[in-house]
Amino acid sequence: MSRKKPPQIANGEQPANIDLPDDEFDEVDDASDASSSAQLSEFAPISLRLTDDAIGQRLDKVLSGLIPEFSRSRIQQWIEDGHVTVDGAPAKGKMTMLGDELVEVAPQSAPQDHAYGPEPMALDILHEDKSIIVLDKPPGLVVHPAAGNWSGTLLNGLLHHCPALANVPRAGIVHRLDKETSGLMVVAKTLAAQTDLVRQLQARSMKRQYLALVWGLPQLSGTVDAPMARHPRDRIKMAVSQSMTAKPAVTHYRRLATGMIDSKPVSLVHCRLETGRTHQIRVHLQSLGFPLVGDALYGKHHLVQVFPRQALQAARLGLVHPTSGKFRQWAAPLPQDIAELLARAGIDPALAVIPEMSDEPDPVTGDPDDDEY
């Protein structure tokens, strides 16, 4: 078989990898690798004259062997969408080749091919200097491109705001929040700053404190010291676990106020983490019998309609500035939707305040964090 010269996929030079906290970007690594074929402009058309080697084989199988730079699933999609012809006629996915056919392929880009490009976006930046950006992420914003969210992410907005972040791994992102969790994040603007912040995450000298509204009346204060692992049956969820794969997880909490929603008690809770496991606050409070209001994954399903997201806010962030070496901290204003939810519960939003943090290091437990809540 012969074919024209294949399209050249320009793999942009990638910055050196740094060791991010455990599991921090598990679900996006494959997407990141796939997107090395990103930033493509137009694919060149491909013309293939089949030979006897193709006799009796399905078209999609033949093409996946001839143009291995494209996945078979993508080729099948092109066939289905009419971007492949055989002897000038639209191809069919399961058609069997006889040999000597002229196959024309018009490659099409996939959404992930453009996932790592800049996009205009309003960012709520609380602080910015030559080394870091501290921003207040709104609910509903995905931090990093992944399956189902190849555009419109925080990463895309950061690349538009600061194009130089294209030279920093993951556009300077070192930790993330769930899509529906709002609040503070720090982004590194240089590789040196990112390396320093990652080390702070690993050493847990970076401090992050949260406000949550939960169903029920937990005791005034307490500590949940319960290892966590992937849920044994639902791989989307995390769970308190004693399995061999479970990692230490410690959450300190303090009840700030109580109220009622639809005649059911709710509590405003301040959470301080010793560890940063995936969904840690949501899982730990649910394990006590106090799920977050609005949490569709871990909460009470018949009460999900009360609030359209988990009532969780990354309210205060403290870190050692990677350039000055001084401890700095920021507080995020209470988002409007949570303020209205507290008012509905009869809780004064003015009570949703976390005092300034000490620059003394917090206690350290277990191994490095996962950093997703």
mmCIF file of C-alpha atoms in Angstrom:
data_model
loop_
_atom_site.group_PDB
_atom_site.id
_atom_site.type_symbol
_atom_site.label_atom_id
_atom_site.label_comp_id
_atom_site.label_asym_id
_atom_site.label_seq_id
_atom_site.Cartn_x
_atom_site.Cartn_y
_atom_site.Cartn_z
ATOM 1 C CA MET A 1 0.000 0.000 0.000
ATOM 2 C CA SER A 2 1.146 3.520 -0.664
ATOM 3 C CA ARG A 3 0.110 6.847 0.725
ATOM 4 C CA LYS A 4 1.004 10.478 0.628
ATOM 5 C CA LYS A 5 3.362 11.841 3.241
ATOM 6 C CA PRO A 6 1.559 11.748 6.606
ATOM 7 C CA PRO A 7 0.630 14.977 8.316
ATOM 8 C CA GLN A 8 3.318 16.226 10.629
ATOM 9 C CA ILE A 9 2.012 16.680 14.158
ATOM 10 C CA ALA A 10 3.905 19.473 15.789
ATOM 11 C CA ASN A 11 4.630 18.497 19.349
ATOM 12 C CA GLY A 12 5.405 21.702 21.166
ATOM 13 C CA GLU A 13 8.405 21.570 23.435
ATOM 14 C CA GLN A 14 7.202 20.488 26.856
ATOM 15 C CA PRO A 15 8.644 21.918 30.049
ATOM 16 C CA ALA A 16 10.308 19.499 32.391
ATOM 17 C CA ASN A 17 7.984 17.583 34.671
ATOM 18 C CA ILE A 18 8.004 18.187 38.395
ATOM 19 C CA ASP A 19 6.833 15.781 41.031
ATOM 20 C CA LEU A 20 3.302 16.858 41.929
ATOM 21 C CA PRO A 21 1.501 15.569 45.019
ATOM 22 C CA ASP A 22 0.245 12.005 44.858
ATOM 23 C CA ASP A 23 -2.803 11.486 42.608
ATOM 24 C CA GLU A 24 -3.123 15.217 42.039
ATOM 25 C CA PHE A 25 -3.653 14.965 38.304
ATOM 26 C CA ASP A 26 -4.377 11.256 37.775
ATOM 27 C CA GLU A 27 -7.435 11.850 35.633
ATOM 28 C CA VAL A 28 -5.792 14.343 33.302
ATOM 29 C CA ASP A 29 -2.370 12.851 32.601
ATOM 30 C CA ASP A 30 -3.586 10.864 29.600
ATOM 31 C CA ALA A 31 -5.319 13.915 28.248
ATOM 32 C CA SER A 32 -2.129 15.913 28.645
ATOM 33 C CA ASP A 33 -0.162 13.353 26.666
ATOM 34 C CA ALA A 34 -2.846 13.176 23.991
ATOM 35 C CA SER A 35 -2.822 16.920 23.698
ATOM 36 C CA SER A 36 0.777 16.925 22.567
ATOM 37 C CA SER A 37 -0.908 16.677 19.183
ATOM 38 C CA ALA A 38 -2.754 19.809 20.203
ATOM 39 C CA GLN A 39 -2.237 23.294 18.890
ATOM 40 C CA LEU A 40 -2.748 21.812 15.411
ATOM 41 C CA SER A 41 -3.994 24.092 12.703
ATOM 42 C CA GLU A 42 -5.332 21.978 9.863
ATOM 43 C CA PHE A 43 -4.625 18.317 9.151
ATOM 44 C CA ALA A 44 -3.504 17.617 5.607
ATOM 45 C CA PRO A 45 -5.782 15.320 3.559
ATOM 46 C CA ILE A 46 -4.543 11.743 3.249
ATOM 47 C CA SER A 47 -4.778 9.683 0.056
ATOM 48 C CA LEU A 48 -4.236 5.905 0.220
ATOM 49 C CA ARG A 49 -4.148 3.357 -2.631
ATOM 50 C CA LEU A 50 -4.880 -0.033 -1.101
ATOM 51 C CA THR A 51 -3.152 -3.222 -2.179
ATOM 52 C CA ASP A 52 -3.920 -6.927 -1.873
ATOM 53 C CA ASP A 53 -2.896 -6.782 1.790
ATOM 54 C CA ALA A 54 -6.253 -5.138 2.514
ATOM 55 C CA ILE A 55 -8.406 -7.839 0.891
ATOM 56 C CA GLY A 56 -11.080 -9.087 3.279
ATOM 57 C CA GLN A 57 -10.310 -6.560 6.027
ATOM 58 C CA ARG A 58 -12.634 -3.926 7.454
ATOM 59 C CA LEU A 59 -11.922 -0.386 6.352
ATOM 60 C CA ASP A 60 -11.414 0.997 9.859
ATOM 61 C CA LYS A 61 -8.884 -1.746 10.654
ATOM 62 C CA VAL A 62 -6.998 -1.090 7.426
ATOM 63 C CA LEU A 63 -6.849 2.641 8.113
ATOM 64 C CA SER A 64 -5.707 2.232 11.716
ATOM 65 C CA GLY A 65 -2.769 0.240 10.416
ATOM 66 C CA LEU A 66 -1.900 2.730 7.699
ATOM 67 C CA ILE A 67 -2.235 5.909 9.759
ATOM 68 C CA PRO A 68 -1.298 4.786 13.289
ATOM 69 C CA GLU A 69 -0.866 8.377 14.471
ATOM 70 C CA PHE A 70 -4.664 8.462 14.757
ATOM 71 C CA SER A 71 -6.615 6.160 17.069
ATOM 72 C CA ARG A 72 -9.019 3.622 15.622
ATOM 73 C CA SER A 73 -11.923 5.187 17.492
ATOM 74 C CA ARG A 74 -11.155 8.551 15.923
ATOM 75 C CA ILE A 75 -10.951 6.980 12.458
ATOM 76 C CA GLN A 76 -14.302 5.264 13.045
ATOM 77 C CA GLN A 77 -15.805 8.630 13.967
ATOM 78 C CA TRP A 78 -14.457 10.200 10.777
ATOM 79 C CA ILE A 79 -16.012 7.395 8.744
ATOM 80 C CA GLU A 80 -19.340 7.857 10.522
ATOM 81 C CA ASP A 81 -19.231 11.614 9.981
ATOM 82 C CA GLY A 82 -18.515 11.291 6.260
ATOM 83 C CA HIS A 83 -14.883 12.372 6.257
ATOM 84 C CA VAL A 84 -13.651 9.190 4.529
ATOM 85 C CA THR A 85 -14.407 8.179 0.938
ATOM 86 C CA VAL A 86 -13.673 4.982 -0.987
ATOM 87 C CA ASP A 87 -13.329 5.444 -4.730
ATOM 88 C CA GLY A 88 -15.100 8.774 -4.359
ATOM 89 C CA ALA A 89 -18.130 7.442 -2.464
ATOM 90 C CA PRO A 90 -18.808 7.943 1.270
ATOM 91 C CA ALA A 91 -17.302 5.089 3.247
ATOM 92 C CA LYS A 92 -19.130 2.797 5.640
ATOM 93 C CA GLY A 93 -17.484 1.642 8.807
ATOM 94 C CA LYS A 94 -17.912 -2.097 8.414
ATOM 95 C CA MET A 95 -17.316 -2.289 4.670
ATOM 96 C CA THR A 96 -14.855 -4.955 3.578
ATOM 97 C CA MET A 97 -11.977 -4.010 1.315
ATOM 98 C CA LEU A 98 -11.333 -5.732 -2.000
ATOM 99 C CA GLY A 99 -7.897 -4.213 -2.608
ATOM 100 C CA ASP A 100 -6.869 -1.493 -5.086
ATOM 101 C CA GLU A 101 -9.450 1.014 -3.708
ATOM 102 C CA LEU A 102 -8.532 4.676 -3.454
ATOM 103 C CA VAL A 103 -9.299 5.845 0.065
ATOM 104 C CA GLU A 104 -9.386 9.551 0.838
ATOM 105 C CA VAL A 105 -9.304 10.691 4.472
ATOM 106 C CA ALA A 106 -9.967 14.251 5.644
ATOM 107 C CA PRO A 107 -8.647 14.211 9.231
ATOM 108 C CA GLN A 108 -10.629 16.261 11.733
ATOM 109 C CA SER A 109 -9.411 17.687 14.980
ATOM 110 C CA ALA A 110 -10.852 16.379 18.231
ATOM 111 C CA PRO A 111 -11.895 18.619 21.138
ATOM 112 C CA GLN A 112 -8.820 17.634 23.146
ATOM 113 C CA ASP A 113 -6.552 18.851 20.350
ATOM 114 C CA HIS A 114 -7.374 22.417 21.387
ATOM 115 C CA ALA A 115 -7.669 21.835 25.139
ATOM 116 C CA TYR A 116 -4.461 23.598 26.099
ATOM 117 C CA GLY A 117 -5.008 26.892 24.343
ATOM 118 C CA PRO A 118 -5.759 30.341 25.781
ATOM 119 C CA GLU A 119 -9.386 31.423 26.167
ATOM 120 C CA PRO A 120 -10.677 34.808 27.357
ATOM 121 C CA MET A 121 -12.097 34.463 30.842
ATOM 122 C CA ALA A 122 -12.888 36.760 33.741
ATOM 123 C CA LEU A 123 -10.619 35.747 36.622
ATOM 124 C CA ASP A 124 -11.167 36.981 40.174
ATOM 125 C CA ILE A 125 -7.540 37.662 41.098
ATOM 126 C CA LEU A 126 -6.875 38.654 44.696
ATOM 127 C CA HIS A 127 -3.104 38.942 44.364
ATOM 128 C CA GLU A 128 -0.565 38.803 41.558
ATOM 129 C CA ASP A 129 3.170 39.420 41.437
ATOM 130 C CA LYS A 130 6.101 38.099 39.409
ATOM 131 C CA SER A 131 5.950 34.669 41.057
ATOM 132 C CA ILE A 132 2.355 33.766 41.924
ATOM 133 C CA ILE A 133 -1.309 34.413 41.273
ATOM 134 C CA VAL A 134 -3.871 33.956 44.032
ATOM 135 C CA LEU A 135 -7.410 33.737 42.710
ATOM 136 C CA ASP A 136 -10.931 33.028 43.882
ATOM 137 C CA LYS A 137 -12.350 30.189 41.760
ATOM 138 C CA PRO A 138 -16.106 30.372 41.219
ATOM 139 C CA PRO A 139 -18.310 27.280 41.474
ATOM 140 C CA GLY A 140 -18.910 25.497 38.189
ATOM 141 C CA LEU A 141 -15.417 26.135 36.815
ATOM 142 C CA VAL A 142 -13.288 23.066 36.027
ATOM 143 C CA VAL A 143 -9.624 23.597 36.873
ATOM 144 C CA HIS A 144 -7.898 21.473 34.223
ATOM 145 C CA PRO A 145 -8.978 20.039 30.848
ATOM 146 C CA ALA A 146 -10.113 16.413 30.951
ATOM 147 C CA ALA A 147 -12.699 14.188 29.312
ATOM 148 C CA GLY A 148 -15.980 16.074 29.061
ATOM 149 C CA ASN A 149 -14.329 19.431 29.727
ATOM 150 C CA TRP A 150 -11.821 20.131 26.983
ATOM 151 C CA SER A 151 -12.417 23.884 26.985
ATOM 152 C CA GLY A 152 -13.578 26.652 29.271
ATOM 153 C CA THR A 153 -11.338 25.543 32.144
ATOM 154 C CA LEU A 154 -9.317 27.646 34.560
ATOM 155 C CA LEU A 155 -6.154 26.542 32.754
ATOM 156 C CA ASN A 156 -7.457 28.032 29.503
ATOM 157 C CA GLY A 157 -8.250 31.308 31.241
ATOM 158 C CA LEU A 158 -4.832 31.444 32.881
ATOM 159 C CA LEU A 159 -3.070 30.972 29.547
ATOM 160 C CA HIS A 160 -5.028 33.936 28.155
ATOM 161 C CA HIS A 161 -4.350 36.094 31.207
ATOM 162 C CA CYS A 162 -0.638 35.265 31.298
ATOM 163 C CA PRO A 163 0.669 33.692 28.051
ATOM 164 C CA ALA A 164 4.061 32.999 29.686
ATOM 165 C CA LEU A 165 2.356 30.262 31.717
ATOM 166 C CA ALA A 166 2.594 28.109 28.580
ATOM 167 C CA ASN A 167 6.213 27.573 29.636
ATOM 168 C CA VAL A 168 5.269 26.261 33.089
ATOM 169 C CA PRO A 169 3.940 22.707 33.538
ATOM 170 C CA ARG A 170 0.127 22.681 33.694
ATOM 171 C CA ALA A 171 0.095 26.458 33.314
ATOM 172 C CA GLY A 172 1.415 26.828 36.847
ATOM 173 C CA ILE A 173 -1.418 24.923 38.528
ATOM 174 C CA VAL A 174 -0.189 23.015 41.585
ATOM 175 C CA HIS A 175 -3.447 22.056 43.295
ATOM 176 C CA ARG A 176 -7.095 22.071 42.364
ATOM 177 C CA LEU A 177 -10.622 22.299 43.677
ATOM 178 C CA ASP A 178 -13.609 20.263 42.581
ATOM 179 C CA LYS A 179 -15.704 21.853 39.856
ATOM 180 C CA GLU A 180 -18.472 22.831 42.290
ATOM 181 C CA THR A 181 -16.193 23.918 45.151
ATOM 182 C CA SER A 182 -15.457 27.621 45.225
ATOM 183 C CA GLY A 183 -12.596 29.519 46.761
ATOM 184 C CA LEU A 184 -8.888 30.196 46.866
ATOM 185 C CA MET A 185 -6.189 28.691 44.693
ATOM 186 C CA VAL A 186 -2.566 29.648 44.088
ATOM 187 C CA VAL A 187 -0.907 29.428 40.667
ATOM 188 C CA ALA A 188 2.846 29.629 40.050
ATOM 189 C CA LYS A 189 4.084 31.924 37.281
ATOM 190 C CA THR A 190 7.573 30.407 37.067
ATOM 191 C CA LEU A 191 8.980 26.919 37.244
ATOM 192 C CA ALA A 192 10.993 27.841 40.348
ATOM 193 C CA ALA A 193 7.874 29.120 42.107
ATOM 194 C CA GLN A 194 5.905 26.035 41.103
ATOM 195 C CA THR A 195 8.587 23.721 42.439
ATOM 196 C CA ASP A 196 8.626 25.627 45.728
ATOM 197 C CA LEU A 197 4.822 25.531 46.089
ATOM 198 C CA VAL A 198 4.690 21.828 45.269
ATOM 199 C CA ARG A 199 7.215 21.179 48.018
ATOM 200 C CA GLN A 200 5.072 23.183 50.426
ATOM 201 C CA LEU A 201 2.088 21.036 49.491
ATOM 202 C CA GLN A 202 4.083 17.887 50.048
ATOM 203 C CA ALA A 203 5.389 19.151 53.396
ATOM 204 C CA ARG A 204 1.922 20.521 54.280
ATOM 205 C CA SER A 205 3.299 23.926 55.135
ATOM 206 C CA MET A 206 0.728 25.406 52.758
ATOM 207 C CA LYS A 207 -2.435 26.030 54.779
ATOM 208 C CA ARG A 208 -5.960 25.766 53.393
ATOM 209 C CA GLN A 209 -9.065 26.162 55.507
ATOM 210 C CA TYR A 210 -12.681 25.694 54.482
ATOM 211 C CA LEU A 211 -16.242 26.600 55.334
ATOM 212 C CA ALA A 212 -18.992 24.029 54.840
ATOM 213 C CA LEU A 213 -22.703 23.844 55.523
ATOM 214 C CA VAL A 214 -23.747 20.351 56.582
ATOM 215 C CA TRP A 215 -26.976 18.564 57.418
ATOM 216 C CA GLY A 216 -27.324 17.834 61.132
ATOM 217 C CA LEU A 217 -25.728 19.013 64.344
ATOM 218 C CA PRO A 218 -22.144 17.817 64.813
ATOM 219 C CA GLN A 219 -20.484 18.344 68.174
ATOM 220 C CA LEU A 220 -18.890 21.734 68.773
ATOM 221 C CA SER A 221 -15.465 20.547 67.634
ATOM 222 C CA GLY A 222 -13.687 17.350 66.840
ATOM 223 C CA THR A 223 -11.205 15.474 64.694
ATOM 224 C CA VAL A 224 -11.825 12.801 62.094
ATOM 225 C CA ASP A 225 -8.782 10.545 61.851
ATOM 226 C CA ALA A 226 -9.887 8.015 59.236
ATOM 227 C CA PRO A 227 -7.802 6.655 56.325
ATOM 228 C CA MET A 228 -9.294 6.979 52.855
ATOM 229 C CA ALA A 229 -9.162 5.057 49.577
ATOM 230 C CA ARG A 230 -11.174 4.675 46.382
ATOM 231 C CA HIS A 231 -14.667 3.348 46.994
ATOM 232 C CA PRO A 232 -14.607 -0.438 46.432
ATOM 233 C CA ARG A 233 -17.612 -0.385 44.059
ATOM 234 C CA ASP A 234 -17.943 3.178 42.756
ATOM 235 C CA ARG A 235 -14.620 4.359 41.350
ATOM 236 C CA ILE A 236 -15.817 7.966 41.129
ATOM 237 C CA LYS A 237 -16.147 8.121 44.901
ATOM 238 C CA MET A 238 -13.727 7.997 47.807
ATOM 239 C CA ALA A 239 -14.481 6.293 51.108
ATOM 240 C CA VAL A 240 -13.200 5.831 54.638
ATOM 241 C CA SER A 241 -11.283 2.580 54.418
ATOM 242 C CA GLN A 242 -8.989 0.219 56.270
ATOM 243 C CA SER A 243 -7.717 -1.359 53.049
ATOM 244 C CA MET A 244 -4.031 -1.763 52.242
ATOM 245 C CA THR A 245 -4.307 1.096 49.737
ATOM 246 C CA ALA A 246 -5.885 3.547 52.184
ATOM 247 C CA LYS A 247 -3.909 6.665 53.057
ATOM 248 C CA PRO A 248 -3.959 8.597 56.329
ATOM 249 C CA ALA A 249 -6.525 11.394 56.396
ATOM 250 C CA VAL A 250 -7.141 13.841 59.240
ATOM 251 C CA THR A 251 -9.745 16.611 59.363
ATOM 252 C CA HIS A 252 -10.287 18.998 62.280
ATOM 253 C CA TYR A 253 -13.645 20.721 62.431
ATOM 254 C CA ARG A 254 -15.404 23.354 64.511
ATOM 255 C CA ARG A 255 -19.091 24.219 64.489
ATOM 256 C CA LEU A 256 -19.628 27.944 64.010
ATOM 257 C CA ALA A 257 -23.424 28.248 63.890
ATOM 258 C CA THR A 258 -26.632 26.276 63.455
ATOM 259 C CA GLY A 259 -29.867 26.849 61.579
ATOM 260 C CA MET A 260 -32.789 25.171 59.833
ATOM 261 C CA ILE A 261 -33.606 24.492 56.178
ATOM 262 C CA ASP A 262 -37.023 23.028 55.403
ATOM 263 C CA SER A 263 -37.418 22.191 59.104
ATOM 264 C CA LYS A 264 -34.167 20.199 59.100
ATOM 265 C CA PRO A 265 -31.124 21.243 61.154
ATOM 266 C CA VAL A 266 -27.973 22.432 59.423
ATOM 267 C CA SER A 267 -24.603 23.568 60.761
ATOM 268 C CA LEU A 268 -21.934 25.949 59.500
ATOM 269 C CA VAL A 269 -18.588 24.222 60.004
ATOM 270 C CA HIS A 270 -14.986 25.392 59.783
ATOM 271 C CA CYS A 271 -12.609 22.663 58.564
ATOM 272 C CA ARG A 272 -8.848 22.527 58.865
ATOM 273 C CA LEU A 273 -6.970 19.750 57.139
ATOM 274 C CA GLU A 274 -3.825 17.947 58.187
ATOM 275 C CA THR A 275 -3.939 15.946 54.959
ATOM 276 C CA GLY A 276 -5.371 16.680 51.537
ATOM 277 C CA ARG A 277 -7.025 13.559 50.186
ATOM 278 C CA THR A 278 -9.416 13.619 47.272
ATOM 279 C CA HIS A 279 -12.887 14.692 48.539
ATOM 280 C CA GLN A 280 -11.555 14.522 52.117
ATOM 281 C CA ILE A 281 -13.903 17.039 53.733
ATOM 282 C CA ARG A 282 -16.957 15.641 51.966
ATOM 283 C CA VAL A 283 -16.126 12.041 52.849
ATOM 284 C CA HIS A 284 -15.076 12.663 56.448
ATOM 285 C CA LEU A 285 -18.125 14.724 57.365
ATOM 286 C CA GLN A 286 -20.425 12.251 55.602
ATOM 287 C CA SER A 287 -18.794 9.423 57.574
ATOM 288 C CA LEU A 288 -19.907 11.174 60.771
ATOM 289 C CA GLY A 289 -23.448 11.395 59.449
ATOM 290 C CA PHE A 290 -23.224 15.066 58.451
ATOM 291 C CA PRO A 291 -23.062 15.275 54.631
ATOM 292 C CA LEU A 292 -22.632 18.627 52.925
ATOM 293 C CA VAL A 293 -25.766 20.434 51.847
ATOM 294 C CA GLY A 294 -26.112 20.065 48.060
ATOM 295 C CA ASP A 295 -23.564 17.261 47.724
ATOM 296 C CA ALA A 296 -25.021 15.041 44.999
ATOM 297 C CA LEU A 297 -22.214 12.468 45.256
ATOM 298 C CA TYR A 298 -22.038 11.889 49.003
ATOM 299 C CA GLY A 299 -25.130 13.614 50.335
ATOM 300 C CA LYS A 300 -28.762 12.794 50.944
ATOM 301 C CA HIS A 301 -30.266 12.388 47.485
ATOM 302 C CA HIS A 302 -33.759 13.490 48.486
ATOM 303 C CA LEU A 303 -32.268 16.781 49.723
ATOM 304 C CA VAL A 304 -29.985 17.539 46.773
ATOM 305 C CA GLN A 305 -32.473 19.983 45.255
ATOM 306 C CA VAL A 306 -32.001 22.329 48.225
ATOM 307 C CA PHE A 307 -28.731 23.695 46.771
ATOM 308 C CA PRO A 308 -27.251 23.168 43.292
ATOM 309 C CA ARG A 309 -23.728 22.303 44.479
ATOM 310 C CA GLN A 310 -21.860 21.148 47.547
ATOM 311 C CA ALA A 311 -21.860 23.997 50.057
ATOM 312 C CA LEU A 312 -18.075 24.152 50.388
ATOM 313 C CA GLN A 313 -15.783 27.164 50.188
ATOM 314 C CA ALA A 314 -11.965 27.255 50.261
ATOM 315 C CA ALA A 315 -12.062 30.315 52.487
ATOM 316 C CA ARG A 316 -8.493 30.990 53.593
ATOM 317 C CA LEU A 317 -5.093 30.217 52.083
ATOM 318 C CA GLY A 318 -1.682 30.624 53.680
ATOM 319 C CA LEU A 319 1.774 29.936 52.256
ATOM 320 C CA VAL A 320 5.389 30.922 52.331
ATOM 321 C CA HIS A 321 5.950 33.215 49.359
ATOM 322 C CA PRO A 322 8.380 31.413 47.035
ATOM 323 C CA THR A 323 10.405 34.582 46.387
ATOM 324 C CA SER A 324 10.306 36.608 49.586
ATOM 325 C CA GLY A 325 10.266 33.662 51.973
ATOM 326 C CA LYS A 326 7.626 35.436 54.085
ATOM 327 C CA PHE A 327 4.357 33.860 55.204
ATOM 328 C CA ARG A 328 1.372 35.350 53.378
ATOM 329 C CA GLN A 329 -2.336 34.611 53.653
ATOM 330 C CA TRP A 330 -5.544 35.561 51.888
ATOM 331 C CA ALA A 331 -9.251 35.255 52.662
ATOM 332 C CA ALA A 332 -11.949 34.821 50.030
ATOM 333 C CA PRO A 333 -15.237 36.686 50.375
ATOM 334 C CA LEU A 334 -18.239 34.475 50.978
ATOM 335 C CA PRO A 335 -19.822 33.667 47.594
ATOM 336 C CA GLN A 336 -23.279 35.057 47.034
ATOM 337 C CA ASP A 337 -24.964 31.666 46.689
ATOM 338 C CA ILE A 338 -23.625 30.392 50.021
ATOM 339 C CA ALA A 339 -24.451 33.704 51.721
ATOM 340 C CA GLU A 340 -28.037 33.357 50.513
ATOM 341 C CA LEU A 341 -28.121 29.721 51.646
ATOM 342 C CA LEU A 342 -26.970 30.720 55.144
ATOM 343 C CA ALA A 343 -29.598 33.456 55.286
ATOM 344 C CA ARG A 344 -32.220 30.924 54.258
ATOM 345 C CA ALA A 345 -31.066 28.736 57.155
ATOM 346 C CA GLY A 346 -31.336 31.655 59.563
ATOM 347 C CA ILE A 347 -27.548 31.867 59.984
ATOM 348 C CA ASP A 348 -25.944 35.293 59.921
ATOM 349 C CA PRO A 349 -23.401 35.230 57.024
ATOM 350 C CA ALA A 350 -21.159 37.411 59.203
ATOM 351 C CA LEU A 351 -20.475 34.276 61.269
ATOM 352 C CA ALA A 352 -18.818 32.622 58.248
ATOM 353 C CA VAL A 353 -15.396 33.954 59.136
ATOM 354 C CA ILE A 354 -12.120 32.092 59.660
ATOM 355 C CA PRO A 355 -9.584 33.916 61.857
ATOM 356 C CA GLU A 356 -6.150 34.714 60.500
ATOM 357 C CA MET A 357 -3.782 31.766 60.547
ATOM 358 C CA SER A 358 -0.521 31.512 62.405
ATOM 359 C CA ASP A 359 2.672 31.286 60.414
ATOM 360 C CA GLU A 360 3.673 28.298 62.552
ATOM 361 C CA PRO A 361 3.561 24.973 60.676
ATOM 362 C CA ASP A 362 0.547 22.760 61.271
ATOM 363 C CA PRO A 363 1.037 19.182 62.526
ATOM 364 C CA VAL A 364 1.973 16.690 59.822
ATOM 365 C CA THR A 365 0.408 13.243 59.473
ATOM 366 C CA GLY A 366 1.045 10.513 56.903
ATOM 367 C CA ASP A 367 2.347 10.814 53.379
ATOM 368 C CA PRO A 368 1.987 13.517 50.665
ATOM 369 C CA ASP A 369 -1.409 14.926 49.806
ATOM 370 C CA ASP A 370 -3.789 14.317 46.910
ATOM 371 C CA ASP A 371 -5.077 17.899 47.060
ATOM 372 C CA GLU A 372 -8.550 17.680 45.629
ATOM 373 C CA TYR A 373 -11.620 18.324 47.727
#
